[in-house]
Amino acid sequence: MSTASPRSGGIFGWLDERYGISPLIEYMRHKEVPLGAHPMVWYYLGGMTLFFFVCQIITGVLLLMYYQPGETTSYESIHYIATKVPFGWLIRAIHCWSAHLMIMSLIVHMFSTMLLKAYRPPRELTWLTGFGLFGIALGFGFSGYLLPWNELSYFATSVGTDSVKSVPVIGHWMLLVMRGGEDVTINTLYRFFAGHVVILPLVCFGLISTHLLVIQRQGMAPPIHAGTSTHGMPFFPNFAMRDLLLWLICLTVLATLAWLMPYGPKLPGMEWELGAKANPLAPAYPGIKPEWYFLWIYQLLKEFPPNLMGMEGPQVCLLLVNVLMGSWALIPWLDRKAQRGKHSPTFTDVGFAVIYFLTFLTLKASDLGVAVTPTNDAATAIVASYCAWVTLGIAGVTTLTRFFLYRHRYFLLSAAVLTHIALHGLVGWSYLTVGAVTVVVTAIVLTVSGLTRSGAEGVES
Amino acid sequence: MKMRRLLMAIVAASMFVTTSWAEPDAKDAQEAFTMPEALQKLISSVDDKGSAVISAEAKTYFDGLPSHAKRLFGEAVTNEYIGTPTQLRDLLSLKLNTSKLELVLTNNCLLCHTNSAYQNGPTLFSLDPVAAGSPSYMDLKLLLNDVHMRHKLACAGCHGGDPTGNMAHDHPAEWPADHDQRIADPKWIPQFCGRCHSDAKFMGQFNPSLPTDQLDKYKGSHHGRALLEGRNPRAAQCVSCHGVHGIQAANSPASSVYAKRIPETCGKCHGDPKVMAGVKLDDGSPIPTDQYEKYKTSVHGRALLEKGDIGAPACNGCHGNHAAAPAEVSSVAQICRTCHARNGTLFDGSRHKQAFEKNGWPECERCHSNHAITKTSDAMLDTSKGGLCADCHDRFAKEKAPTCKATAAHFHDTIVGMSKATVDYKGIAADLAERGLDIEPLDDERRNLDDALKTSRSQIHSFDRSDFDEVAKTGLDTVAKMKVLTETAEQDYSTRGHGLLVAAAMLALLSLGLWLKIRSIERDQRKGR
Amino acid sequence: MDSLTDNTAKHTRRSFLDLLLGLGATGWLASVLYPVIRYLTPLPSAGPSGPVKLSGEQLKTLDKERFVIVPVQGKRILVFSDPAQNLRALDARCTHEGCTVQYVPGEAVIWCACHNGRYDLDGRVLSGPPPRPLPQYVARQDAEGGVVVTPQTA
């Protein structure tokens, strides 16, 4: 194996002779994964996400062999798979577990990329395709959720698709197209099914190819002060084999989880017990929640009043979500310092601020099992304060680590978000009011400090 | 073709003519109504505090009435039948529909008897009889909802007189003349109601499905005999249960004889020691008055009153209604059997049948009691102290007590075992389902067991060990089957675990190999460098 | 000499490592493929075992067409009444390529339209490409005038 030219015999030789594969291998052998200031673990997350995605394809195809979309068959066929088909429970459990783990590793991957500024030039396209893939993963989750046609998924989909109508002008039309009618019916399931097994996979393959291609072409992003350490690990075989090892471990974890908890860990937004079949005429019941990665939007929608600034509350809320998501996609162009290969502590802090923001909303939406009656204001306040304490705890640990271990000195934005959380959760002020005040105060502070520092640049560490 | 078109044109034209003729006519009627001064005065009157008596809402209602109805109002006021603002207010506030309104406004009895200027407490119909100092049956709203009133049988139908005449002056103060006598001894009432209600042909005009044998039945009932034979003028007659003004059809939930309200209605007298004073049972003892209280706690009472199961028997379910009578010892069991047929048949074939007859015991009631009948429980079979079988045999059939106790213990243990299995397997099934195992076969068997348990409990009434065993066998077999199914499922689960263990071992082996391979490659690379 | 033993040792170690890898990979593949293969193997279709009674609709067809195809335990069975008015039953699956055969009353043969295979009324091949005779089953009139097919070969 140590010889520079690959074996010339066998199938490989036959293929190499015709298609010239050895230069590619040679290319990958010389391509190096940078070893540097931060732990290597962050480099494995993309591969891990890819592995879970492959699991999704395989188990998804297997499920398709028995799944029959239809009013009288969707629920029944999933039930048949989960109870009667040999190892059907395993295939379904792996499909569900792998879906959640994929989104988890994807989110961690995205935040690590963001905090390590790997999006900086020349890798803007990697970030953009990655962001697109994140959107597609959410689409997979949302469309797949409806397919068992059970009560929980039916109502979650009703609520989820309903938000589309707040889009100006074409909102209603979009709702009709998405649902295949005014309401969520079996027509919606047909559309979601087509999206889940054909449309999204096609788009996804395109984006994944681009994402992988640019990564293979450019290599993984080195730490921001490149030059101090130039050594790296060959991508092939060293890194690729480590990837493989990790995937094997992931598979074992998947199988074990599927055996231990075939219907999920029973956390809010993370369970897939079949329950009762969907009945469009049954009234909704308390405790309807979307999947956990949508919980923050769900909670944000709850924080908005019915009407705000002459618009409908949900409309304003979704506008805000879109602006936030849009800015997130445009980060490579917003972060001017990273563009020039310099540290950008502001954007590091943005990353942490976003993490705290999402953590608090997700925790609050999941109730922590405290609020039993949904209309109980006192219980809601208790939940808010619990969630605030947990979030502040997490923030305390991360901030201390940043301060002492990584010598970060810029905490303005994360401090603003944490103040917002504390004032809402601990003092009990309205989420929106405090939010607006915090945004305004932060904007003023930013402008003032920007003005005073405009002369003297380079203060940041 | 042409003909048909012509025809259609003619039809259309004639329709147009009719409608255009009809319209001016209606308009004429609208314009014809002019508000009489007296009515205007009543409508715009104010009370002591200076606020309007007739609310804006009532005025809107009045304005929306067709003009002939308004005219009727005008006439009633002009003729002084409607004389006070409050009377007008009450009539308007009922918001009657036009046909009902016509009935009221052309009925001088009603108009006069709602006018507080002419009537005082006992003869005044009002919306709030208590406040007006009238008896509760003088409620105007109830009266207008009366089933008779709805079929246009108004005051004169029972009281006589002419509702269109003006009796303000020649109407005697005490009318009818024997009023007090009628009140003191209401013997005349059943016959009076029976004039119509016993006439099948007459009643058929209104409700052909209504029985007309009530009076005949009543005459034979304990109530009827006590009243008609002059023994007890307090004995219930038609009005006691159905009410007077404001009678509702028995299937209306508002009726005092609606299934769910019967116990309360009967209890009004039978639960009141004062009313029941002097009434004796056949054996001469005073009649108890705790039936209603007992019934409320009974399995039938709870089903009817709490669960709202109107199929559950109320008082009349066993005692009859118009023919109400206490159940005889000999007939108690037959009454129960109308619903609990299987248990009755089993009992008839049992050894107990003769023993009960010999002792003159009512069959079912002996063990299950009557008004306070509770839900049966498996504890009744318990052979320790307090158990029904054991107690009875110790007292009345001591010589057979050991055999009886053994049989009862056998019944008890078998049934309790099955009952426990149904509960246990519920938990087991939930646990298995949680772990992703198929519990459908187990659920099917559990349903079978539920059935078997019901039949076995009923089979107790044969008091025969071998008969019981035959029936209970199905249940016991099902329990055994469920046990096997549970074991199979558990085995399935442990197979899964073992499979996972093997797979994990393989993965660990591969991972180890891969790890060593990586190390060996990297060692070679370092050497090569 | 030293380097030679070193090389041999290294060689042994490497081949052991490759063996371990190969074993691990095979075991892993087996443990992944086993559930998948079991998953893909269809379950036997559940249906009543034992004799099957013809429905009214099927009896009508039998009366009109002189034959009817009845599904019995996942099999297709041809029930027909022969010229002597006796009820007979044959497997309806042509032994050639599995098409469904039919009874031709006029010629008193069983005929497969796909490749012109012909059988006699006992299921023996008369002409055409079928390699084997059609298995025979039992069909008989029951007491109430219905027809019962037993899925066992006669």
Short mmCIF file of C-alpha atoms in Angstrom, two decimals, chain C residues 67 69 78 80 90-95 99-121 123-130 134:
data_model
loop_
_atom_site.label_atom_id
_atom_site.label_comp_id
_atom_site.label_asym_id
_atom_site.label_seq_id
_atom_site.Cartn_x
_atom_site.Cartn_y
_atom_site.Cartn_z
CA PHE C 67 -66.08 -22.99 -15.01
CA ILE C 69 -61.42 -19.56 -10.99
CA LEU C 78 -60.15 -23.95 -11.64
CA PHE C 80 -65.56 -26.73 -13.72
CA LEU C 90 -57.59 -28.42 -11.08
CA ASP C 91 -54.80 -26.06 -10.28
CA ALA C 92 -55.42 -23.10 -12.60
CA ARG C 93 -51.77 -22.21 -12.87
CA CYS C 94 -50.38 -23.48 -16.20
CA THR C 95 -47.24 -25.49 -15.54
CA CYS C 99 -50.76 -18.20 -16.86
CA THR C 100 -54.29 -18.92 -15.68
CA VAL C 101 -55.88 -21.70 -17.71
CA GLN C 102 -59.53 -21.98 -18.72
CA TYR C 103 -62.03 -24.73 -19.43
CA VAL C 104 -63.32 -24.96 -22.99
CA PRO C 105 -66.70 -26.70 -22.66
CA GLY C 106 -67.15 -27.24 -26.40
CA GLU C 107 -63.98 -29.31 -26.74
CA ALA C 108 -63.89 -30.60 -23.16
CA VAL C 109 -60.24 -29.55 -22.71
CA ILE C 110 -58.36 -27.26 -20.37
CA TRP C 111 -56.64 -24.62 -22.43
CA CYS C 112 -53.95 -22.06 -21.69
CA ALA C 113 -54.18 -19.04 -23.95
CA CYS C 114 -50.58 -17.86 -23.45
CA HIS C 115 -48.83 -20.57 -25.46
CA ASN C 116 -51.68 -22.80 -26.53
CA GLY C 117 -51.07 -25.49 -23.90
CA ARG C 118 -53.85 -28.08 -23.73
CA TYR C 119 -54.69 -30.48 -20.91
CA ASP C 120 -57.37 -33.13 -20.60
CA LEU C 121 -59.97 -32.99 -17.87
CA GLY C 123 -55.00 -32.28 -15.96
CA ARG C 124 -52.74 -34.43 -18.18
CA VAL C 125 -50.91 -32.57 -20.93
CA LEU C 126 -52.46 -33.15 -24.36
CA SER C 127 -50.36 -30.79 -26.48
CA GLY C 128 -48.30 -27.64 -26.33
CA PRO C 129 -45.36 -26.64 -24.16
CA PRO C 130 -46.52 -27.44 -20.55
CA LEU C 134 -52.00 -29.76 -13.59
#
